[in-house]
mmCIF file of C-alpha atoms in Angstrom:
data_model
loop_
_atom_site.group_PDB
_atom_site.id
_atom_site.type_symbol
_atom_site.label_atom_id
_atom_site.label_comp_id
_atom_site.label_asym_id
_atom_site.label_seq_id
_atom_site.Cartn_x
_atom_site.Cartn_y
_atom_site.Cartn_z
ATOM 1 C CA ARG A 1156 -20.195 -1.171 6.152
ATOM 2 C CA SER A 1157 -17.487 1.399 6.469
ATOM 3 C CA ALA A 1158 -17.392 4.507 8.603
ATOM 4 C CA ALA A 1159 -14.599 6.719 9.869
ATOM 5 C CA THR A 1160 -15.524 6.243 13.514
ATOM 6 C CA LEU A 1161 -16.151 2.489 13.341
ATOM 7 C CA ASP A 1162 -13.116 1.833 11.134
ATOM 8 C CA ARG A 1163 -10.835 3.693 13.534
ATOM 9 C CA GLU A 1164 -12.150 1.665 16.461
ATOM 10 C CA HIS A 1165 -11.549 -1.578 14.554
ATOM 11 C CA ASP A 1166 -8.073 -0.444 13.489
ATOM 12 C CA GLU A 1167 -7.148 0.386 17.071
ATOM 13 C CA ALA A 1168 -8.424 -2.983 18.303
ATOM 14 C CA ASP A 1169 -6.371 -4.733 15.600
ATOM 15 C CA ARG A 1170 -3.242 -2.778 16.551
ATOM 16 C CA ARG A 1171 -3.684 -3.540 20.254
ATOM 17 C CA SER A 1172 -4.100 -7.248 19.544
ATOM 18 C CA GLY A 1173 -1.194 -7.357 17.066
ATOM 19 C CA ARG A 1174 -3.502 -8.499 14.262
ATOM 20 C CA LYS A 1175 -2.235 -7.808 10.742
ATOM 21 C CA ILE A 1176 -3.287 -8.456 7.157
ATOM 22 C CA GLU A 1177 -1.769 -11.850 6.374
ATOM 23 C CA CYS A 1178 -2.233 -12.153 2.625
ATOM 24 C CA PRO A 1179 0.424 -10.672 0.321
ATOM 25 C CA LEU A 1180 -0.178 -6.982 -0.287
ATOM 26 C CA LEU A 1181 1.000 -5.149 -3.404
ATOM 27 C CA LEU A 1182 1.673 -1.456 -3.099
ATOM 28 C CA LEU A 1183 2.348 0.670 -6.179
ATOM 29 C CA TRP A 1184 2.716 4.433 -5.979
ATOM 30 C CA ASP A 1185 3.693 7.409 -8.105
ATOM 31 C CA GLY A 1186 7.427 7.751 -7.552
ATOM 32 C CA ASP A 1187 7.372 11.364 -8.679
ATOM 33 C CA GLY A 1188 4.597 12.349 -6.278
ATOM 34 C CA ALA A 1189 4.441 13.295 -2.634
ATOM 35 C CA LEU A 1190 4.262 9.736 -1.264
ATOM 36 C CA GLU A 1191 7.864 9.219 -2.321
ATOM 37 C CA ASN A 1192 8.970 11.810 0.253
ATOM 38 C CA TRP A 1193 6.212 12.146 2.861
ATOM 39 C CA TYR A 1194 6.977 9.003 4.853
ATOM 40 C CA THR A 1195 10.754 8.644 4.645
ATOM 41 C CA GLU A 1196 11.087 8.447 8.445
ATOM 42 C CA GLN A 1197 8.651 5.499 8.484
ATOM 43 C CA GLY A 1198 10.454 3.634 5.691
ATOM 44 C CA GLY A 1199 8.411 5.092 2.841
ATOM 45 C CA PRO A 1200 5.074 3.770 1.616
ATOM 46 C CA ILE A 1201 6.128 0.155 2.183
ATOM 47 C CA GLY A 1202 7.274 0.943 5.720
ATOM 48 C CA ILE A 1203 3.866 2.419 6.539
ATOM 49 C CA TRP A 1204 2.041 -0.697 5.341
ATOM 50 C CA GLU A 1205 4.418 -3.053 7.146
ATOM 51 C CA ASN A 1206 2.709 -1.811 10.307
ATOM 52 C CA TRP A 1207 -0.517 -3.301 8.960
ATOM 53 C CA ALA A 1208 0.517 -6.369 6.955
ATOM 54 C CA THR A 1209 2.995 -9.242 7.214
ATOM 55 C CA ASP A 1210 3.950 -9.488 3.517
ATOM 56 C CA VAL A 1211 4.201 -6.103 1.791
ATOM 57 C CA ARG A 1212 5.663 -5.866 -1.692
ATOM 58 C CA GLY A 1213 5.770 -2.992 -4.090
ATOM 59 C CA ARG A 1214 7.649 -0.290 -5.849
ATOM 60 C CA ARG A 1215 7.519 3.204 -7.137
ATOM 61 C CA MET A 1216 6.061 3.675 -10.593
ATOM 62 C CA THR A 1217 6.643 6.350 -13.208
ATOM 63 C CA GLY A 1218 3.913 8.110 -15.090
ATOM 64 C CA GLY A 1219 2.375 10.462 -12.561
ATOM 65 C CA HIS A 1220 -0.585 10.178 -10.241
ATOM 66 C CA PHE A 1221 -2.591 8.168 -12.774
ATOM 67 C CA PHE A 1222 0.248 5.819 -13.707
ATOM 68 C CA PRO A 1223 -2.156 2.937 -14.524
ATOM 69 C CA GLU A 1224 -3.513 5.102 -17.327
ATOM 70 C CA SER A 1225 -0.259 6.662 -18.494
ATOM 71 C CA GLU A 1226 1.860 3.503 -18.090
ATOM 72 C CA PRO A 1227 -0.596 0.603 -18.541
ATOM 73 C CA GLU A 1228 2.053 -1.886 -19.699
ATOM 74 C CA ALA A 1229 4.295 -1.253 -16.675
ATOM 75 C CA THR A 1230 1.291 -1.433 -14.347
ATOM 76 C CA ALA A 1231 0.092 -4.670 -15.914
ATOM 77 C CA SER A 1232 3.604 -6.103 -15.647
ATOM 78 C CA ALA A 1233 3.798 -5.273 -11.929
ATOM 79 C CA LEU A 1234 0.375 -6.813 -11.318
ATOM 80 C CA ARG A 1235 1.187 -9.893 -13.390
ATOM 81 C CA SER A 1236 4.448 -10.419 -11.525
ATOM 82 C CA PHE A 1237 2.706 -10.100 -8.170
ATOM 83 C CA PHE A 1238 -0.154 -12.454 -8.966
ATOM 84 C CA LEU A 1239 2.007 -15.045 -10.719
ATOM 85 C CA GLY A 1240 4.725 -14.898 -8.064
ATOM 86 C CA ASP A 1241 7.532 -13.935 -10.445
#
């Protein structure tokens, strides 16, 4: 189950214990959107997730908020590269 109160408690317990996501994590975001600039002090979107995971990979994408729909080939290429380890 998922709930804002319970999830926050679990997140805090994980942070206190130093527990992180250990599997590779792929992060793709709209490079023309707000995420590109909101978290610059934290190292951008990847920097945020490095607080939660040990192996964060990713990049900005073009094509707007729904880049998987507007740029399906580029999205598929990024996913393929991640899953095949290219």
